[in-house]
Amino acid sequence: MPLSEFDLIARFFSDCGARRADVTLGVGDDAALLEVPAGRELVAAIDTLVEGVHFPAGSPAASIGHRALAVNLSDLAAMGAEPAWALLALTMPRAEQDWLSEFADGFAKLARAHRVALVGGDTTAGPLSVTVQAMGFVEPGTALRRAGGSAGDVLFVSGTPGEAAAGLEVARSAHPPQAAAEAAQLRSRFEFPEPRIALGRRLRGIASACIDVSDGLLADAGKLAAASGCGTEIDYEAVPVSTALRTLVGEERARSLVLTGGDDYELCFAVPVAKLAILQRELSTAAYPWQRIGVLRREAGTVVKRAGTVMDFSARGYDHFA
Ligand code: ADP
Ligand code: MG
């Protein structure tokens, strides 16, 4: 028997993710009642994932649930915020129990890992599309922004960008990949990105500007630079290329994916030279890599330099309307 809208909300979404004392009223009423802690600023972000646009048709339901929350937590991470609550607007063609159960598990696992409570949402029938709004807190005045960087600040990126874009190619491909273990690792980087919440929290008071990398490293570094009234110079030799990525697609294609592939959900951040020692100390125990990739400069625009020579990079990241 098909699930009614009421049943499926009660079964899969009424107790999804963390339980929090600051949720006065969660799923079930006309709206949620939430208590922002005294002395905190509310940080809010929203993102939509559409089947066939943001993930391939037939993607694992757990991955869709995970990514819908992860891309929003990544936005909170880029602001240096601590996540707390989420709203979920789910549009799907049919209410299938197995699919819903996996979707809710994927969402809930990540939500619990970051102490996020699902406090409400909307459920409708239509082409598969998932919108999540995430909310969190930051100490007033300490949020990281895209603006704030200055010429001379050093630019860094966390993790191993480019892997998710290669993983998406693996997921889309009809042919079995040659390096199966590496392919599986990259695929999971696309399907289950880890939002860099802890890193964003640590960067408060250290980074002058920060952005999460969703549209490609060059494109997003360029956005950070432009918001800061600067340009950026990226060192082609310095960008981090993972062994798995190199093994799967070769050195040149790997470097190109690192710079222009999307869906990384890493953080790109600028740090004034005077704070580099503090950064080094703060991130000395980080469980993920982080790498200097270039500098902010006075001249507008993005240049990529290889051994001192400017390279031509035409692919500038994903634009829905380009
Ligand atoms: P309304 O008609 O007032 O919009 P709904 O029937 O859409 O109410 O939702 C009933 C309750 O279930 C509300 O509290 C709403 O926030 C919650 N809800 C609906 N869909 C979801 C969902 N996908 N995830 C979480 N909560 C949901
Ligand atoms: Mg509703």
mmCIF file of N, CA and C and ligand atoms in Angstrom, residues 5 8-9 13-14 26-31 87-90 118-123, ligand 1:
data_model
loop_
_atom_site.group_PDB
_atom_site.id
_atom_site.type_symbol
_atom_site.label_atom_id
_atom_site.label_comp_id
_atom_site.label_asym_id
_atom_site.label_seq_id
_atom_site.Cartn_x
_atom_site.Cartn_y
_atom_site.Cartn_z
ATOM 1 N N GLU A 5 1.107 11.083 2.498
ATOM 2 C CA GLU A 5 2.060 12.152 2.801
ATOM 3 C C GLU A 5 2.274 12.241 4.316
ATOM 4 N N LEU A 8 4.340 9.255 5.634
ATOM 5 C CA LEU A 8 5.769 9.235 5.299
ATOM 6 C C LEU A 8 6.534 10.304 6.073
ATOM 7 N N ILE A 9 5.906 11.422 6.337
ATOM 8 C CA ILE A 9 6.568 12.447 7.156
ATOM 9 C C ILE A 9 6.790 11.914 8.572
ATOM 10 N N PHE A 13 10.666 11.475 8.740
ATOM 11 C CA PHE A 13 11.227 12.809 8.971
ATOM 12 C C PHE A 13 10.861 13.448 10.310
ATOM 13 N N SER A 14 10.029 12.749 11.132
ATOM 14 C CA SER A 14 9.618 13.399 12.378
ATOM 15 C C SER A 14 10.727 13.358 13.436
ATOM 16 N N GLY A 26 9.296 21.036 16.809
ATOM 17 C CA GLY A 26 9.874 20.569 15.548
ATOM 18 C C GLY A 26 8.818 20.183 14.536
ATOM 19 N N VAL A 27 9.053 19.059 13.828
ATOM 20 C CA VAL A 27 8.133 18.605 12.782
ATOM 21 C C VAL A 27 6.750 18.319 13.368
ATOM 22 N N GLY A 28 5.684 18.742 12.680
ATOM 23 C CA GLY A 28 4.327 18.372 13.080
ATOM 24 C C GLY A 28 3.356 19.523 13.186
ATOM 25 N N ASP A 29 3.833 20.702 13.432
ATOM 26 C CA ASP A 29 2.920 21.844 13.510
ATOM 27 C C ASP A 29 3.024 22.640 12.205
ATOM 28 N N ASP A 30 2.440 23.821 12.184
ATOM 29 C CA ASP A 30 2.497 24.621 10.962
ATOM 30 C C ASP A 30 3.886 25.189 10.709
ATOM 31 N N ALA A 31 4.645 25.373 11.774
ATOM 32 C CA ALA A 31 6.015 25.870 11.635
ATOM 33 C C ALA A 31 6.804 25.435 12.858
ATOM 34 N N LEU A 87 15.766 22.516 7.411
ATOM 35 C CA LEU A 87 14.441 22.309 6.833
ATOM 36 C C LEU A 87 14.642 21.583 5.506
ATOM 37 N N LEU A 88 13.692 20.711 5.173
ATOM 38 C CA LEU A 88 13.836 19.874 3.983
ATOM 39 C C LEU A 88 12.578 19.937 3.113
ATOM 40 N N ALA A 89 12.706 20.453 1.893
ATOM 41 C CA ALA A 89 11.597 20.428 0.936
ATOM 42 C C ALA A 89 11.909 19.350 -0.098
ATOM 43 N N LEU A 90 11.100 18.296 -0.075
ATOM 44 C CA LEU A 90 11.362 17.124 -0.908
ATOM 45 C C LEU A 90 10.249 16.978 -1.947
ATOM 46 N N LEU A 118 16.519 18.006 12.124
ATOM 47 C CA LEU A 118 15.575 18.346 11.054
ATOM 48 C C LEU A 118 14.297 18.840 11.727
ATOM 49 N N VAL A 119 13.947 20.096 11.504
ATOM 50 C CA VAL A 119 12.860 20.713 12.277
ATOM 51 C C VAL A 119 11.595 20.974 11.463
ATOM 52 N N GLY A 120 11.627 20.661 10.162
ATOM 53 C CA GLY A 120 10.428 20.871 9.364
ATOM 54 C C GLY A 120 10.742 20.751 7.895
ATOM 55 N N GLY A 121 9.705 20.955 7.074
ATOM 56 C CA GLY A 121 9.921 20.848 5.637
ATOM 57 C C GLY A 121 8.623 20.845 4.874
ATOM 58 N N ASP A 122 8.700 20.289 3.680
ATOM 59 C CA ASP A 122 7.537 20.220 2.814
ATOM 60 C C ASP A 122 7.718 19.006 1.924
ATOM 61 N N THR A 123 6.627 18.323 1.592
ATOM 62 C CA THR A 123 6.708 17.119 0.775
ATOM 63 C C THR A 123 5.686 17.216 -0.344
HETATM 64 P P1 ADP B 1 1.427 22.527 5.994
HETATM 65 O O1 ADP B 1 0.267 22.054 5.200
HETATM 66 O O2 ADP B 1 1.092 23.338 7.199
HETATM 67 O O3 ADP B 1 2.532 23.071 5.176
HETATM 68 P P2 ADP B 1 2.583 19.943 5.892
HETATM 69 O O4 ADP B 1 1.525 18.895 5.826
HETATM 70 O O5 ADP B 1 3.282 20.341 4.661
HETATM 71 O O6 ADP B 1 1.992 21.183 6.668
HETATM 72 O O7 ADP B 1 3.675 19.482 6.948
HETATM 73 C C1 ADP B 1 3.300 19.003 8.196
HETATM 74 C C2 ADP B 1 4.485 19.034 9.110
HETATM 75 O O8 ADP B 1 5.497 18.175 8.601
HETATM 76 C C3 ADP B 1 5.130 20.411 9.200
HETATM 77 O O9 ADP B 1 5.612 20.561 10.523
HETATM 78 C C4 ADP B 1 6.274 20.337 8.235
HETATM 79 O O10 ADP B 1 7.325 21.199 8.627
HETATM 80 C C5 ADP B 1 6.671 18.880 8.335
HETATM 81 N N1 ADP B 1 7.242 18.352 7.079
HETATM 82 C C6 ADP B 1 6.629 18.182 5.888
HETATM 83 N N2 ADP B 1 7.451 17.610 4.993
HETATM 84 C C7 ADP B 1 8.625 17.422 5.633
HETATM 85 C C8 ADP B 1 9.883 16.882 5.252
HETATM 86 N N3 ADP B 1 10.119 16.409 4.026
HETATM 87 N N4 ADP B 1 10.858 16.865 6.182
HETATM 88 C C9 ADP B 1 10.662 17.346 7.417
HETATM 89 N N5 ADP B 1 9.508 17.844 7.842
HETATM 90 C C10 ADP B 1 8.478 17.886 6.971
#
